[in-house]
C-alpha atoms as a PDB file:
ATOM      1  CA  UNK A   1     147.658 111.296 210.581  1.00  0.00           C
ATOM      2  CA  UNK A   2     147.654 114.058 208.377  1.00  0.00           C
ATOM      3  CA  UNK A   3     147.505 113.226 204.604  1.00  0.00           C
ATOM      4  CA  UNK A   4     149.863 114.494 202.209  1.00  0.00           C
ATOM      5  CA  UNK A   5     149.358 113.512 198.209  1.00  0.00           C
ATOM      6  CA  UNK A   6     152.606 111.765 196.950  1.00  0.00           C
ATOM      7  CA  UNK A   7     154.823 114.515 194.608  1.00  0.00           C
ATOM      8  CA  UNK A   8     154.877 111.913 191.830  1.00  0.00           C
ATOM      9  CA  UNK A   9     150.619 111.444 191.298  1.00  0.00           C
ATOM     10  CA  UNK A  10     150.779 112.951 187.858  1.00  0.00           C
ATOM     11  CA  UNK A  11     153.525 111.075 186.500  1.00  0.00           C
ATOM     12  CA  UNK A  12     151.573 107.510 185.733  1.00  0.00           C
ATOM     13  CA  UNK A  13     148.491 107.910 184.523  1.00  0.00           C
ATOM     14  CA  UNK A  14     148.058 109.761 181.195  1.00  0.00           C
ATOM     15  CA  UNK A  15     146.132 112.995 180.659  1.00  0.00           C
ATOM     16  CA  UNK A  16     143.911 113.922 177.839  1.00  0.00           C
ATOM     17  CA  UNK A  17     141.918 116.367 176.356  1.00  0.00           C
ATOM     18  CA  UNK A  18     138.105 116.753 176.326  1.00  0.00           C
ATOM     19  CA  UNK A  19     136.510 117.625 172.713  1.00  0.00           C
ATOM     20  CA  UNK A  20     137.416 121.481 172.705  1.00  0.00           C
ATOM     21  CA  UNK A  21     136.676 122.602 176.277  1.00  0.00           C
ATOM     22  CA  UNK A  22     139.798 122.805 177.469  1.00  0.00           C
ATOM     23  CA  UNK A  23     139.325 120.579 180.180  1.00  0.00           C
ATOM     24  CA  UNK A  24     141.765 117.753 180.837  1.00  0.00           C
ATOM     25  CA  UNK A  25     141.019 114.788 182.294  1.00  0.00           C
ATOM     26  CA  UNK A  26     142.668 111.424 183.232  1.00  0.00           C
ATOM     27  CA  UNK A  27     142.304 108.269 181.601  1.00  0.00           C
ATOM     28  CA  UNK A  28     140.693 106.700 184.374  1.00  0.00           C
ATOM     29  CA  UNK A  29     137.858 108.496 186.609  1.00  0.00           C
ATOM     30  CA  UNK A  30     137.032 106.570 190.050  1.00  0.00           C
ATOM     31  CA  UNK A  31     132.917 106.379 190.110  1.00  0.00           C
ATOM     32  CA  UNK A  32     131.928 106.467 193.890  1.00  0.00           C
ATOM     33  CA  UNK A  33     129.013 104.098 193.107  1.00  0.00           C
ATOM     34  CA  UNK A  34     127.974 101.139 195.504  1.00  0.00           C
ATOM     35  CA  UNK A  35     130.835 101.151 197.294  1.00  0.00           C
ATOM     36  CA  UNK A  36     130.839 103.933 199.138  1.00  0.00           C
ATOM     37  CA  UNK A  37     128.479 105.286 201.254  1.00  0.00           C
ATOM     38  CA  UNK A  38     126.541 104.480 204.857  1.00  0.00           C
ATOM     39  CA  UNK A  39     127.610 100.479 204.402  1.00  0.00           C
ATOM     40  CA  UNK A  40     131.237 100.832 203.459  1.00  0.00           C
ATOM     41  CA  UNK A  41     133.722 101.244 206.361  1.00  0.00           C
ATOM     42  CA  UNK A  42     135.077 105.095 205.807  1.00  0.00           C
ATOM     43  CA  UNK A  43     138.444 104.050 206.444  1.00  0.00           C
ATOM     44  CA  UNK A  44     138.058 101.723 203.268  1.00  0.00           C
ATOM     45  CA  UNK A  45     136.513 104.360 201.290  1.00  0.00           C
ATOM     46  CA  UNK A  46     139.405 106.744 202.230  1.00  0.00           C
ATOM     47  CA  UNK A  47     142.049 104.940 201.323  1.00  0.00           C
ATOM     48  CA  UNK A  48     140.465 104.076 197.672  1.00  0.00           C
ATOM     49  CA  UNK A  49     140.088 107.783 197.508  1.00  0.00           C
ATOM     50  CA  UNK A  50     143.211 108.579 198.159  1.00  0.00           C
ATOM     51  CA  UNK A  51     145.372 106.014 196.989  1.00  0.00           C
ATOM     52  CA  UNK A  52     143.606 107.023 193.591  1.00  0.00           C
ATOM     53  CA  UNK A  53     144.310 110.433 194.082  1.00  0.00           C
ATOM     54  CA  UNK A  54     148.000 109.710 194.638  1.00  0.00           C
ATOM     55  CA  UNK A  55     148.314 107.551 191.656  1.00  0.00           C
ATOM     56  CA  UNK A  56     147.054 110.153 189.186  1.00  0.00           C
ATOM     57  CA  UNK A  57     143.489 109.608 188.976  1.00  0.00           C
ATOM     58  CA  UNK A  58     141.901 113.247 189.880  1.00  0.00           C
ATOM     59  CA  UNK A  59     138.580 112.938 188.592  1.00  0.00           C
ATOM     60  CA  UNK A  60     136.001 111.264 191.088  1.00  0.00           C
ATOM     61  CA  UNK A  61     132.348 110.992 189.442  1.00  0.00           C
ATOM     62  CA  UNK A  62     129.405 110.786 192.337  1.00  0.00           C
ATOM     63  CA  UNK A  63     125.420 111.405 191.684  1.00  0.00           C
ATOM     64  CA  UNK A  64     122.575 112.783 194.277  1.00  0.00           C
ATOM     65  CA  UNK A  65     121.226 108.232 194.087  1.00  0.00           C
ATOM     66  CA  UNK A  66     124.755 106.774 194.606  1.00  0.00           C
ATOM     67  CA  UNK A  67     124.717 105.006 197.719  1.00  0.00           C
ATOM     68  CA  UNK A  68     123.692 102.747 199.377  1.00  0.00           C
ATOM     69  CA  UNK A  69     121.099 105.305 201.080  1.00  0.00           C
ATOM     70  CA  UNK A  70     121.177 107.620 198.233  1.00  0.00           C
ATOM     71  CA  UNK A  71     123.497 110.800 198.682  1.00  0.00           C
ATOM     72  CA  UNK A  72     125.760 109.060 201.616  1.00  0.00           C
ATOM     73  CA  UNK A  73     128.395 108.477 198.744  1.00  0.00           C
ATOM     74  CA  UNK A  74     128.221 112.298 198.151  1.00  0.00           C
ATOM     75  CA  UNK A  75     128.275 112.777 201.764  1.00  0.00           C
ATOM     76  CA  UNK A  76     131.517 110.437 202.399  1.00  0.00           C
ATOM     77  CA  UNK A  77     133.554 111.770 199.436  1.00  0.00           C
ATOM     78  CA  UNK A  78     132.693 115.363 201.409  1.00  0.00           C
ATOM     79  CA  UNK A  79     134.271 114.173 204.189  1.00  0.00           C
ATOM     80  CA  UNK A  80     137.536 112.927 202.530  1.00  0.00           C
ATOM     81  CA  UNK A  81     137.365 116.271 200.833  1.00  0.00           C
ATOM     82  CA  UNK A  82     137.381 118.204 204.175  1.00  0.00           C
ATOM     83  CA  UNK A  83     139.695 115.813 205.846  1.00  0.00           C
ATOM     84  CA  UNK A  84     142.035 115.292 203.178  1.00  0.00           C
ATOM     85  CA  UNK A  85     142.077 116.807 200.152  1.00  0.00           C
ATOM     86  CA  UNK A  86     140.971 120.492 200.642  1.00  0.00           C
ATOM     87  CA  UNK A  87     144.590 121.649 199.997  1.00  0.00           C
ATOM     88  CA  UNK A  88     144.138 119.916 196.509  1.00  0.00           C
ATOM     89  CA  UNK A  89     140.346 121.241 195.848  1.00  0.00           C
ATOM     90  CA  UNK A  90     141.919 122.996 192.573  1.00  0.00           C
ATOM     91  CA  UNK A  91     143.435 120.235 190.684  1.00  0.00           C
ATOM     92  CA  UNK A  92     139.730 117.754 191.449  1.00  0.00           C
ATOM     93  CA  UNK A  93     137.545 117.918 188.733  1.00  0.00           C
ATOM     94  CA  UNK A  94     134.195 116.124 190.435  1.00  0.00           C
ATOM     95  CA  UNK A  95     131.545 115.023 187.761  1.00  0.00           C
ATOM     96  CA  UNK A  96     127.721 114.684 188.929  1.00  0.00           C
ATOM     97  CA  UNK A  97     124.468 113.361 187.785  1.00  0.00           C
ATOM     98  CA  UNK A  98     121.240 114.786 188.111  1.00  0.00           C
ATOM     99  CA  UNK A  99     117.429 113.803 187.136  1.00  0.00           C
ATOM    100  CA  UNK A 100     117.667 110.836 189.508  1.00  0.00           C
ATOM    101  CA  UNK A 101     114.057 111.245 191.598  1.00  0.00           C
ATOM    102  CA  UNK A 102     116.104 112.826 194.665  1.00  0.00           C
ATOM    103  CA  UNK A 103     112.680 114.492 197.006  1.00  0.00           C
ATOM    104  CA  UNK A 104     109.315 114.278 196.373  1.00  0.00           C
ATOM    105  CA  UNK A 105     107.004 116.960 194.442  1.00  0.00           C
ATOM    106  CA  UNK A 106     106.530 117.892 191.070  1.00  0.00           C
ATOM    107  CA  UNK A 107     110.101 119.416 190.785  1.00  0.00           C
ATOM    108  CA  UNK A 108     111.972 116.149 192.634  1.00  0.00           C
ATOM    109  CA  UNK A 109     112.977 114.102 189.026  1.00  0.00           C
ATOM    110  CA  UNK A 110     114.032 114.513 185.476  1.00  0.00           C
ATOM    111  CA  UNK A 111     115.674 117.364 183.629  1.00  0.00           C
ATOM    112  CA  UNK A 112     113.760 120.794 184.273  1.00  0.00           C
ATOM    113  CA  UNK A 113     115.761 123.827 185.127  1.00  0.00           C
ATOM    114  CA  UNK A 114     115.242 123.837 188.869  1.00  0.00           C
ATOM    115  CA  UNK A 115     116.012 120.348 189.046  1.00  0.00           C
ATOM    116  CA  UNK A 116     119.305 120.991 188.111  1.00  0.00           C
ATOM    117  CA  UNK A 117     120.023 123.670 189.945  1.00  0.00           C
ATOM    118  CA  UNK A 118     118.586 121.961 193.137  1.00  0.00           C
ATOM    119  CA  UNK A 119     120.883 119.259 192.619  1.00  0.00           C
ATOM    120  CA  UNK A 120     124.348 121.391 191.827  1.00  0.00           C
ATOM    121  CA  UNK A 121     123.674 122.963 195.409  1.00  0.00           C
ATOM    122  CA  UNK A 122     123.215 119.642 196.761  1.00  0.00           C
ATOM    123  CA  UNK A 123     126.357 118.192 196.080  1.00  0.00           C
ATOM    124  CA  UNK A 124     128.321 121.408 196.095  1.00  0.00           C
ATOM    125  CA  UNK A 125     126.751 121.608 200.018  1.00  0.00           C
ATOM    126  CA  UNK A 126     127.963 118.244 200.753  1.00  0.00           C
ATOM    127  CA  UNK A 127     131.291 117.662 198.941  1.00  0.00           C
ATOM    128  CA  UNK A 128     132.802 121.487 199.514  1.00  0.00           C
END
């Protein structure tokens, strides 16, 4: 079945402001932790997503370790995103975490410049 977000998902959950960015972000921000990934059922992990979504909340927050095996919640949210929410890409904002040890070598943990960058292509390759 195709999905289709309900017309009334931004009029529950309050919006607000961050600092001076100009970003705005819901209240409430789903973190794709330990229960999604490889072990969760995908259906399951679907509808969480998207129930969320439809209820307001359009912020998900994932990191290169969250799994369980570390990435497969990246990879299943990337899969809801191209099944599901692709016609909404524009109104996600999707938060990430890097400096997790994600491959080995000198370059594979912490905060240093390529690190960073390494892991933004990462997650941009498997959520979009």
């Amino acid at each position: 079945m195709t999905y289709s977000a309900a017309s009334t998902r931004y009029d529950e959950l309050p919006i607000r402001r961050v600092g001076k960015t100009g970003l705005q972000l819901p209240v409430v921000s789903l973190g794709l932790w330990r229960n999604f990934g490889d072990e969760a059922p995908f259906a399951n992990s679907r509808k969480v997503v998207l129930d969320a979504f439809d209820h307001g909340v359009f912020s998900f927050d994932l990191a290169n370790n969250y799994g369980p095996s570390k990435g497969s919640a990246e990879r299943t949210f990337g899969q809801i995103m191209q099944r599901d929410l692709k016609p909404y890409r524009d109104e996600l904002v999707i938060t990430t975490k890097a400096g997790y040890p994600a491959w080995s070598g000198p370059y594979g943990a912490f905060g240093s410049r390529k690190t960073l960058i390494s892991s933004l292509i990462v997650v941009l390759s498997k959520c979009i």
